[in-house]
């Protein structure tokens, strides 16, 4: 009897499969027993060849120019080559795919478009004809893996997913390669400070995202503050006092723009008796928020903990690989009907401090079954804790924070809605109406899952704009007993001058919402779920798009706000004002429609040939427009990128070669990554790649424990220089108990397996301590403390 070959996306995933199946024989590049062979990729092992491979360079030359464009290989003519450094693992997979010992093959990569594509690349290259199945699971627990193996999907069931993966890759290549070369040839220049070309990078998702940020900046610049006035009153009854605010019954949102009108109302009503003409009281319910999808998790974590979008994805991926949460790259906030019987197991798994009491109470309330929880899902359901108990103390501090958010959101849906008693009062004085609103909490319901501070911050509710703060205060006024028709005394009437506020710059969370809504920020969480599929990029690629924009000098981040650079603003202005055909590049709606069309390819409702025909037609028109511009106006260099990159702290750091290398390995500007997949291919010149990513220019700190390459220092961490080969080894510069590792400490760790004794760590209680850092799992860059022997 032949063996079954399982191809995983990366080594950590393969190890979980091996544990679930009892496969213990570890070999070079695979695991094996008498029934199974389990091997793995390192993300994408293959990459699309560069445009020069399709050119006659003797005829068109090696220098970037519009004369070489467009380069649009036929759908079946795209060629992939094995990435440098990935040949060994590629050969391992190919050997097993062709081996007579293998009877059937299971694709076990991540259950999404990009996971399917990276397997499809090696499968197609092998021309293997063995029976093929697809493992489709949403968590890496042993139970989920074993159940998934019992319910394998036929290869035909994911053919559309593979086609959509190819379509995304080919379209991004066509856009990125052609238009980056075309725009750079016409609007690029040489950056004498950085000593490299100023590349004008264009991307199918990147460029319309930049347009959102630039257009918001223009709105701010054009904004002219307008004064307005609010008239407020204080009323007295025998039972107590209460406030009121003047309003216009015929147009309730109308503002008083004249100081004289406000003063006239004050003078007319000051000291005059009033009467309560309207008194409405009702009980209202506020349901628990929807479960997290990746976007809502990122927005909430950014607001509460200040995490960047990229950081949230990294932490969520780590929690997934530690079997703490289900698959994180989901755009769905619902659970499927077939998951209902298993929910008590998920609940039981989180029964530990600080959740024990909440879990016990939730268990008595019964399994949630409403449509806000159980509903139609997309490829993956909402993010929830798995059925395995997690040793919370073994998670790092940031992982604990994110895990806590996911657990509490999961617990909240077990509880009933919060109930309020809401009162609306209208008091008239000399014919002028004043409104008062009050709201009293009757039953906390799901809100007992959260502390009062979190609720006040709006972390778990629909976010209110700061401009609405006064309205929120008015709605929560504490009211004495009142009745309709009651006479009241007007204690005081006064006016307040205020001014309209300009639009606010995007934070990363705001931008995620705008990208998801194809330029429209949709706050209503149920509506947001109903409008999925037409956004910019996917939930997994949006964080990397933001990093791309910063890395390429198009935007900077000041504190939490995203702001365009001169280079970014000039590019969008050029396209919007002088290149009408290229305006589809800055249209969020157009790019969102392309994303929607990809989903139609995935469902078999549109062929990949039809999708690519639209892409090629658009690129051809833009290239012709660039040629016409060059003939009329010649070359017009845009502004250079800024010399530094502003981080969230406001600190400016140089974006040097090592910073580029680390950023790219994390998914910035490359499709090959485990943390941020499916990132559009963006083109850079050979000189820039050599200047920014050459391993030879950066001092090696030691041997990579994962692949044997060299570890180098980057802006945000110490990572493997073999990132092109897919090695994702990295030790982040995130403080460990208040200490950031130094290059010398990393050298010692890589050479000896432990750092020198490090003094000055701070415990949670604030006490200082000294310890060594040693490997817990070197291949996964996991560390643990080792204390001095007394």
mmCIF file of C-alpha atoms in Angstrom, residues 60-381:
data_model
loop_
_atom_site.group_PDB
_atom_site.id
_atom_site.type_symbol
_atom_site.label_atom_id
_atom_site.label_comp_id
_atom_site.label_asym_id
_atom_site.label_seq_id
_atom_site.Cartn_x
_atom_site.Cartn_y
_atom_site.Cartn_z
ATOM 1 C CA UNK A 60 14.798 47.014 -26.810
ATOM 2 C CA UNK A 61 17.809 47.604 -24.537
ATOM 3 C CA UNK A 62 18.327 47.086 -20.832
ATOM 4 C CA UNK A 63 17.364 50.591 -19.738
ATOM 5 C CA UNK A 64 13.815 51.154 -18.502
ATOM 6 C CA UNK A 65 11.741 52.985 -21.095
ATOM 7 C CA UNK A 66 8.259 53.190 -22.535
ATOM 8 C CA UNK A 67 9.594 51.707 -25.768
ATOM 9 C CA UNK A 68 9.890 48.319 -24.036
ATOM 10 C CA UNK A 69 6.266 48.289 -22.916
ATOM 11 C CA UNK A 70 3.746 46.819 -22.509
ATOM 12 C CA UNK A 71 4.977 43.351 -21.581
ATOM 13 C CA UNK A 72 1.849 41.218 -21.311
ATOM 14 C CA UNK A 73 2.610 37.495 -21.494
ATOM 15 C CA UNK A 74 -0.246 35.291 -22.601
ATOM 16 C CA UNK A 75 -2.017 33.545 -19.755
ATOM 17 C CA UNK A 76 -0.276 30.265 -20.529
ATOM 18 C CA UNK A 77 3.062 31.935 -21.215
ATOM 19 C CA UNK A 78 3.796 33.211 -17.696
ATOM 20 C CA UNK A 79 6.874 31.458 -16.388
ATOM 21 C CA UNK A 80 7.903 30.794 -12.807
ATOM 22 C CA UNK A 81 11.391 30.072 -11.576
ATOM 23 C CA UNK A 82 12.566 28.587 -8.296
ATOM 24 C CA UNK A 83 13.602 31.266 -5.855
ATOM 25 C CA UNK A 84 17.217 31.613 -4.928
ATOM 26 C CA UNK A 85 17.860 29.529 -1.820
ATOM 27 C CA UNK A 86 14.633 27.536 -2.189
ATOM 28 C CA UNK A 87 15.969 24.930 -4.585
ATOM 29 C CA UNK A 88 16.682 22.302 -1.925
ATOM 30 C CA UNK A 89 13.170 22.259 -0.446
ATOM 31 C CA UNK A 90 11.618 22.536 -3.897
ATOM 32 C CA UNK A 91 13.511 19.432 -4.980
ATOM 33 C CA UNK A 92 12.358 17.566 -1.839
ATOM 34 C CA UNK A 93 8.709 18.248 -2.719
ATOM 35 C CA UNK A 94 9.169 17.409 -6.389
ATOM 36 C CA UNK A 95 10.938 14.148 -5.527
ATOM 37 C CA UNK A 96 8.051 13.013 -3.354
ATOM 38 C CA UNK A 97 5.380 14.129 -5.830
ATOM 39 C CA UNK A 98 7.021 11.924 -8.453
ATOM 40 C CA UNK A 99 7.899 9.059 -6.123
ATOM 41 C CA UNK A 100 6.279 5.670 -6.785
ATOM 42 C CA UNK A 101 5.945 5.291 -2.995
ATOM 43 C CA UNK A 102 3.270 8.005 -2.995
ATOM 44 C CA UNK A 103 -0.244 6.887 -3.822
ATOM 45 C CA UNK A 104 -2.179 10.098 -3.154
ATOM 46 C CA UNK A 105 -1.463 13.766 -2.380
ATOM 47 C CA UNK A 106 -3.137 16.170 0.048
ATOM 48 C CA UNK A 107 -2.746 19.931 -0.243
ATOM 49 C CA UNK A 108 -2.418 21.077 3.370
ATOM 50 C CA UNK A 109 -1.384 24.704 2.898
ATOM 51 C CA UNK A 110 -3.400 27.532 4.480
ATOM 52 C CA UNK A 111 -7.027 27.333 3.427
ATOM 53 C CA UNK A 112 -7.160 30.539 1.408
ATOM 54 C CA UNK A 113 -6.422 31.879 -2.058
ATOM 55 C CA UNK A 114 -2.718 32.426 -1.537
ATOM 56 C CA UNK A 115 -2.212 29.139 0.277
ATOM 57 C CA UNK A 116 -3.819 27.340 -2.634
ATOM 58 C CA UNK A 117 -1.655 29.216 -5.131
ATOM 59 C CA UNK A 118 1.687 28.421 -3.530
ATOM 60 C CA UNK A 119 0.811 24.709 -3.587
ATOM 61 C CA UNK A 120 -0.576 24.934 -7.111
ATOM 62 C CA UNK A 121 2.724 26.365 -8.342
ATOM 63 C CA UNK A 122 4.750 23.331 -7.236
ATOM 64 C CA UNK A 123 1.966 20.902 -8.233
ATOM 65 C CA UNK A 124 1.712 22.291 -11.773
ATOM 66 C CA UNK A 125 5.488 22.273 -12.150
ATOM 67 C CA UNK A 126 5.611 18.545 -11.264
ATOM 68 C CA UNK A 127 2.931 17.580 -13.813
ATOM 69 C CA UNK A 128 1.868 15.055 -11.191
ATOM 70 C CA UNK A 129 -1.258 13.031 -12.006
ATOM 71 C CA UNK A 130 -1.756 11.294 -8.666
ATOM 72 C CA UNK A 131 -5.135 11.628 -6.887
ATOM 73 C CA UNK A 132 -5.236 15.040 -5.194
ATOM 74 C CA UNK A 133 -7.372 16.226 -2.254
ATOM 75 C CA UNK A 134 -7.638 19.454 -0.284
ATOM 76 C CA UNK A 135 -7.431 19.701 3.518
ATOM 77 C CA UNK A 136 -9.651 22.608 4.607
ATOM 78 C CA UNK A 137 -9.485 23.483 8.301
ATOM 79 C CA UNK A 138 -9.857 26.587 10.426
ATOM 80 C CA UNK A 139 -7.556 25.694 13.311
ATOM 81 C CA UNK A 140 -4.443 23.630 13.905
ATOM 82 C CA UNK A 141 -5.736 21.655 16.865
ATOM 83 C CA UNK A 142 -5.303 17.904 16.694
ATOM 84 C CA UNK A 143 -9.073 17.405 16.675
ATOM 85 C CA UNK A 144 -9.563 19.873 13.796
ATOM 86 C CA UNK A 145 -6.784 18.273 11.731
ATOM 87 C CA UNK A 146 -8.122 14.747 12.207
ATOM 88 C CA UNK A 147 -11.662 15.827 11.431
ATOM 89 C CA UNK A 148 -10.477 17.708 8.352
ATOM 90 C CA UNK A 149 -8.691 14.599 7.071
ATOM 91 C CA UNK A 150 -11.966 12.723 7.294
ATOM 92 C CA UNK A 151 -13.678 15.407 5.206
ATOM 93 C CA UNK A 152 -11.138 16.093 2.482
ATOM 94 C CA UNK A 153 -12.366 18.185 -0.434
ATOM 95 C CA UNK A 154 -11.783 17.024 -4.012
ATOM 96 C CA UNK A 155 -9.285 19.055 -6.034
ATOM 97 C CA UNK A 156 -12.091 20.193 -8.331
ATOM 98 C CA UNK A 157 -13.777 21.947 -5.416
ATOM 99 C CA UNK A 158 -10.893 24.428 -5.138
ATOM 100 C CA UNK A 159 -10.105 24.831 -8.842
ATOM 101 C CA UNK A 160 -11.730 28.271 -8.790
ATOM 102 C CA UNK A 161 -9.650 29.241 -5.777
ATOM 103 C CA UNK A 162 -6.473 28.290 -7.640
ATOM 104 C CA UNK A 163 -7.599 30.210 -10.740
ATOM 105 C CA UNK A 164 -8.285 33.308 -8.628
ATOM 106 C CA UNK A 165 -4.826 32.960 -7.085
ATOM 107 C CA UNK A 166 -3.238 32.880 -10.523
ATOM 108 C CA UNK A 167 -5.403 35.803 -11.622
ATOM 109 C CA UNK A 168 -4.321 37.899 -8.639
ATOM 110 C CA UNK A 169 -0.647 37.085 -9.221
ATOM 111 C CA UNK A 170 -0.749 37.698 -12.977
ATOM 112 C CA UNK A 171 -2.765 40.929 -12.683
ATOM 113 C CA UNK A 172 -0.482 42.322 -9.997
ATOM 114 C CA UNK A 173 2.545 41.409 -12.116
ATOM 115 C CA UNK A 174 1.056 43.115 -15.180
ATOM 116 C CA UNK A 175 0.171 46.279 -13.270
ATOM 117 C CA UNK A 176 3.290 46.453 -11.126
ATOM 118 C CA UNK A 177 5.899 45.538 -13.707
ATOM 119 C CA UNK A 178 4.533 47.550 -16.628
ATOM 120 C CA UNK A 179 3.347 50.664 -14.866
ATOM 121 C CA UNK A 180 6.198 50.965 -12.386
ATOM 122 C CA UNK A 181 8.647 50.871 -15.302
ATOM 123 C CA UNK A 182 6.499 53.225 -17.370
ATOM 124 C CA UNK A 183 5.957 55.799 -14.615
ATOM 125 C CA UNK A 184 9.588 55.599 -13.473
ATOM 126 C CA UNK A 185 10.895 56.078 -17.024
ATOM 127 C CA UNK A 186 8.782 59.214 -17.350
ATOM 128 C CA UNK A 187 8.564 60.646 -13.829
ATOM 129 C CA UNK A 188 11.482 59.057 -11.977
ATOM 130 C CA UNK A 189 14.952 60.466 -11.342
ATOM 131 C CA UNK A 190 18.162 59.673 -9.485
ATOM 132 C CA UNK A 191 18.165 60.254 -5.741
ATOM 133 C CA UNK A 192 21.628 61.665 -5.031
ATOM 134 C CA UNK A 193 21.123 61.477 -1.247
ATOM 135 C CA UNK A 194 20.140 57.826 -1.209
ATOM 136 C CA UNK A 195 22.382 57.135 -4.205
ATOM 137 C CA UNK A 196 19.745 55.115 -6.020
ATOM 138 C CA UNK A 197 16.898 55.695 -8.475
ATOM 139 C CA UNK A 198 13.727 57.391 -7.251
ATOM 140 C CA UNK A 199 11.366 54.656 -8.392
ATOM 141 C CA UNK A 200 7.709 55.588 -8.999
ATOM 142 C CA UNK A 201 6.110 52.386 -7.788
ATOM 143 C CA UNK A 202 2.591 51.648 -9.047
ATOM 144 C CA UNK A 203 0.350 48.889 -7.740
ATOM 145 C CA UNK A 204 -3.182 47.673 -8.332
ATOM 146 C CA UNK A 205 -4.079 48.101 -4.635
ATOM 147 C CA UNK A 206 -1.255 50.319 -3.425
ATOM 148 C CA UNK A 207 -2.010 53.295 -5.676
ATOM 149 C CA UNK A 208 -5.743 53.707 -4.920
ATOM 150 C CA UNK A 209 -4.940 53.312 -1.232
ATOM 151 C CA UNK A 210 -2.426 56.156 -1.523
ATOM 152 C CA UNK A 211 -5.136 58.187 -3.266
ATOM 153 C CA UNK A 212 -7.431 57.810 -0.233
ATOM 154 C CA UNK A 213 -4.748 59.288 2.035
ATOM 155 C CA UNK A 214 -3.824 62.085 -0.371
ATOM 156 C CA UNK A 215 -7.435 63.097 -1.029
ATOM 157 C CA UNK A 216 -8.110 63.227 2.709
ATOM 158 C CA UNK A 217 -5.090 65.541 3.087
ATOM 159 C CA UNK A 218 -6.462 67.788 0.352
ATOM 160 C CA UNK A 219 -9.818 67.949 2.166
ATOM 161 C CA UNK A 220 -7.990 69.069 5.316
ATOM 162 C CA UNK A 221 -6.018 71.708 3.399
ATOM 163 C CA UNK A 222 -9.163 73.089 1.747
ATOM 164 C CA UNK A 223 -11.166 73.103 4.944
ATOM 165 C CA UNK A 224 -12.280 76.475 6.303
ATOM 166 C CA UNK A 225 -13.529 76.406 9.890
ATOM 167 C CA UNK A 226 -17.031 77.783 10.325
ATOM 168 C CA UNK A 227 -18.244 79.125 13.689
ATOM 169 C CA UNK A 228 -21.578 77.961 15.104
ATOM 170 C CA UNK A 229 -23.437 78.444 18.363
ATOM 171 C CA UNK A 230 -25.210 76.134 20.782
ATOM 172 C CA UNK A 231 -27.838 77.451 23.202
ATOM 173 C CA UNK A 232 -28.089 75.466 26.424
ATOM 174 C CA UNK A 233 -30.360 75.777 29.450
ATOM 175 C CA UNK A 234 -30.600 74.530 33.012
ATOM 176 C CA UNK A 235 -34.080 73.743 34.300
ATOM 177 C CA UNK A 236 -35.286 73.211 37.883
ATOM 178 C CA UNK A 237 -38.194 71.171 39.262
ATOM 179 C CA UNK A 238 -39.221 70.259 42.798
ATOM 180 C CA UNK A 239 -37.559 66.871 42.222
ATOM 181 C CA UNK A 240 -34.247 68.202 40.903
ATOM 182 C CA UNK A 241 -32.443 69.957 38.033
ATOM 183 C CA UNK A 242 -31.778 68.827 34.448
ATOM 184 C CA UNK A 243 -30.089 70.291 31.322
ATOM 185 C CA UNK A 244 -31.461 70.984 27.844
ATOM 186 C CA UNK A 245 -30.128 72.014 24.413
ATOM 187 C CA UNK A 246 -32.015 74.153 21.881
ATOM 188 C CA UNK A 247 -32.960 72.513 18.572
ATOM 189 C CA UNK A 248 -34.973 73.348 15.460
ATOM 190 C CA UNK A 249 -37.959 70.937 15.178
ATOM 191 C CA UNK A 250 -38.192 71.455 11.389
ATOM 192 C CA UNK A 251 -34.522 70.557 10.817
ATOM 193 C CA UNK A 252 -33.043 68.837 13.820
ATOM 194 C CA UNK A 253 -29.459 68.801 12.534
ATOM 195 C CA UNK A 254 -29.539 72.550 11.817
ATOM 196 C CA UNK A 255 -26.854 74.629 13.524
ATOM 197 C CA UNK A 256 -27.146 78.235 14.608
ATOM 198 C CA UNK A 257 -24.551 80.111 12.539
ATOM 199 C CA UNK A 258 -25.396 83.620 13.709
ATOM 200 C CA UNK A 259 -24.245 84.943 17.060
ATOM 201 C CA UNK A 260 -27.163 87.386 17.092
ATOM 202 C CA UNK A 261 -29.720 84.580 16.610
ATOM 203 C CA UNK A 262 -28.199 82.661 19.537
ATOM 204 C CA UNK A 263 -28.186 85.767 21.749
ATOM 205 C CA UNK A 264 -31.800 86.517 20.801
ATOM 206 C CA UNK A 265 -32.876 83.025 21.961
ATOM 207 C CA UNK A 266 -30.956 83.482 25.224
ATOM 208 C CA UNK A 267 -32.530 86.885 25.843
ATOM 209 C CA UNK A 268 -36.006 85.630 24.918
ATOM 210 C CA UNK A 269 -35.924 82.644 27.296
ATOM 211 C CA UNK A 270 -33.703 83.806 30.170
ATOM 212 C CA UNK A 271 -35.600 83.499 33.478
ATOM 213 C CA UNK A 272 -38.926 82.671 31.773
ATOM 214 C CA UNK A 273 -41.075 79.746 32.904
ATOM 215 C CA UNK A 274 -41.014 76.530 30.910
ATOM 216 C CA UNK A 275 -43.246 73.537 30.344
ATOM 217 C CA UNK A 276 -42.460 69.902 29.475
ATOM 218 C CA UNK A 277 -44.334 69.383 26.190
ATOM 219 C CA UNK A 278 -42.987 65.949 25.305
ATOM 220 C CA UNK A 279 -42.001 63.008 27.464
ATOM 221 C CA UNK A 280 -41.075 59.684 25.848
ATOM 222 C CA UNK A 281 -39.746 56.735 27.777
ATOM 223 C CA UNK A 282 -38.827 53.315 26.411
ATOM 224 C CA UNK A 283 -36.605 50.373 27.150
ATOM 225 C CA UNK A 284 -33.969 49.702 24.487
ATOM 226 C CA UNK A 285 -31.583 46.812 23.954
ATOM 227 C CA UNK A 286 -27.985 46.849 22.754
ATOM 228 C CA UNK A 287 -26.824 43.471 21.422
ATOM 229 C CA UNK A 288 -23.299 42.169 21.826
ATOM 230 C CA UNK A 289 -20.897 43.221 19.052
ATOM 231 C CA UNK A 290 -20.271 40.799 16.209
ATOM 232 C CA UNK A 291 -17.425 38.325 16.563
ATOM 233 C CA UNK A 292 -14.084 39.432 15.198
ATOM 234 C CA UNK A 293 -12.960 39.176 11.623
ATOM 235 C CA UNK A 294 -9.395 40.288 10.910
ATOM 236 C CA UNK A 295 -10.351 43.870 10.049
ATOM 237 C CA UNK A 296 -12.481 44.485 13.152
ATOM 238 C CA UNK A 297 -9.843 42.793 15.331
ATOM 239 C CA UNK A 298 -7.157 45.058 13.875
ATOM 240 C CA UNK A 299 -9.246 48.193 14.382
ATOM 241 C CA UNK A 300 -10.064 47.268 17.989
ATOM 242 C CA UNK A 301 -6.457 46.293 18.829
ATOM 243 C CA UNK A 302 -5.151 49.482 17.245
ATOM 244 C CA UNK A 303 -7.563 51.583 19.300
ATOM 245 C CA UNK A 304 -7.020 49.774 22.582
ATOM 246 C CA UNK A 305 -3.339 48.808 22.471
ATOM 247 C CA UNK A 306 -1.875 50.964 19.692
ATOM 248 C CA UNK A 307 -0.878 47.929 17.591
ATOM 249 C CA UNK A 308 -0.193 48.526 13.911
ATOM 250 C CA UNK A 309 -2.148 46.520 11.355
ATOM 251 C CA UNK A 310 0.972 44.548 10.524
ATOM 252 C CA UNK A 311 1.556 43.801 14.223
ATOM 253 C CA UNK A 312 -1.981 42.497 14.711
ATOM 254 C CA UNK A 313 -1.616 40.128 11.763
ATOM 255 C CA UNK A 314 1.732 38.911 13.088
ATOM 256 C CA UNK A 315 0.324 38.287 16.581
ATOM 257 C CA UNK A 316 -2.832 36.641 15.258
ATOM 258 C CA UNK A 317 -0.772 34.327 13.056
ATOM 259 C CA UNK A 318 1.373 33.381 16.037
ATOM 260 C CA UNK A 319 -1.720 32.643 18.160
ATOM 261 C CA UNK A 320 -3.092 30.502 15.326
ATOM 262 C CA UNK A 321 0.116 28.506 15.080
ATOM 263 C CA UNK A 322 0.048 28.026 18.861
ATOM 264 C CA UNK A 323 -3.476 26.570 18.473
ATOM 265 C CA UNK A 324 -4.958 29.371 20.610
ATOM 266 C CA UNK A 325 -7.322 30.812 17.984
ATOM 267 C CA UNK A 326 -8.949 29.751 14.749
ATOM 268 C CA UNK A 327 -7.779 30.875 11.314
ATOM 269 C CA UNK A 328 -7.163 34.651 11.513
ATOM 270 C CA UNK A 329 -7.177 35.789 7.866
ATOM 271 C CA UNK A 330 -10.944 35.798 7.653
ATOM 272 C CA UNK A 331 -13.293 38.512 6.440
ATOM 273 C CA UNK A 332 -16.305 36.937 8.152
ATOM 274 C CA UNK A 333 -17.742 37.813 11.574
ATOM 275 C CA UNK A 334 -20.165 34.873 11.767
ATOM 276 C CA UNK A 335 -20.115 31.182 12.640
ATOM 277 C CA UNK A 336 -21.675 28.395 10.589
ATOM 278 C CA UNK A 337 -24.601 26.258 11.723
ATOM 279 C CA UNK A 338 -22.488 23.100 11.865
ATOM 280 C CA UNK A 339 -20.257 24.726 14.483
ATOM 281 C CA UNK A 340 -23.093 25.149 17.006
ATOM 282 C CA UNK A 341 -22.723 21.677 18.636
ATOM 283 C CA UNK A 342 -18.999 22.318 19.136
ATOM 284 C CA UNK A 343 -19.322 25.741 20.759
ATOM 285 C CA UNK A 344 -19.513 24.325 24.317
ATOM 286 C CA UNK A 345 -16.058 22.783 23.723
ATOM 287 C CA UNK A 346 -14.694 26.154 22.633
ATOM 288 C CA UNK A 347 -16.234 27.723 25.729
ATOM 289 C CA UNK A 348 -14.846 25.053 28.060
ATOM 290 C CA UNK A 349 -11.330 25.582 26.634
ATOM 291 C CA UNK A 350 -11.209 29.186 27.927
ATOM 292 C CA UNK A 351 -12.340 28.275 31.448
ATOM 293 C CA UNK A 352 -9.376 29.604 33.389
ATOM 294 C CA UNK A 353 -8.543 32.819 35.188
ATOM 295 C CA UNK A 354 -9.550 35.531 34.557
ATOM 296 C CA UNK A 355 -12.517 34.088 32.623
ATOM 297 C CA UNK A 356 -13.747 31.275 34.929
ATOM 298 C CA UNK A 357 -16.803 33.035 36.396
ATOM 299 C CA UNK A 358 -17.834 34.415 32.997
ATOM 300 C CA UNK A 359 -17.507 30.991 31.359
ATOM 301 C CA UNK A 360 -19.631 29.352 34.058
ATOM 302 C CA UNK A 361 -22.352 31.962 33.661
ATOM 303 C CA UNK A 362 -22.223 31.778 29.861
ATOM 304 C CA UNK A 363 -22.605 28.006 30.004
ATOM 305 C CA UNK A 364 -25.874 28.360 31.922
ATOM 306 C CA UNK A 365 -27.268 30.786 29.339
ATOM 307 C CA UNK A 366 -27.096 28.319 26.449
ATOM 308 C CA UNK A 367 -25.379 28.268 23.067
ATOM 309 C CA UNK A 368 -25.840 31.495 21.016
ATOM 310 C CA UNK A 369 -27.971 30.888 17.929
ATOM 311 C CA UNK A 370 -29.113 34.323 16.725
ATOM 312 C CA UNK A 371 -28.305 35.609 13.229
ATOM 313 C CA UNK A 372 -25.749 38.028 14.654
ATOM 314 C CA UNK A 373 -23.688 34.945 15.553
ATOM 315 C CA UNK A 374 -24.849 32.036 13.371
ATOM 316 C CA UNK A 375 -25.126 33.124 9.758
ATOM 317 C CA UNK A 376 -23.820 32.532 6.255
ATOM 318 C CA UNK A 377 -20.024 32.429 6.239
ATOM 319 C CA UNK A 378 -17.394 32.983 3.563
ATOM 320 C CA UNK A 379 -14.362 30.696 3.238
ATOM 321 C CA UNK A 380 -13.651 30.887 6.985
ATOM 322 C CA UNK A 381 -15.767 31.677 10.006
#
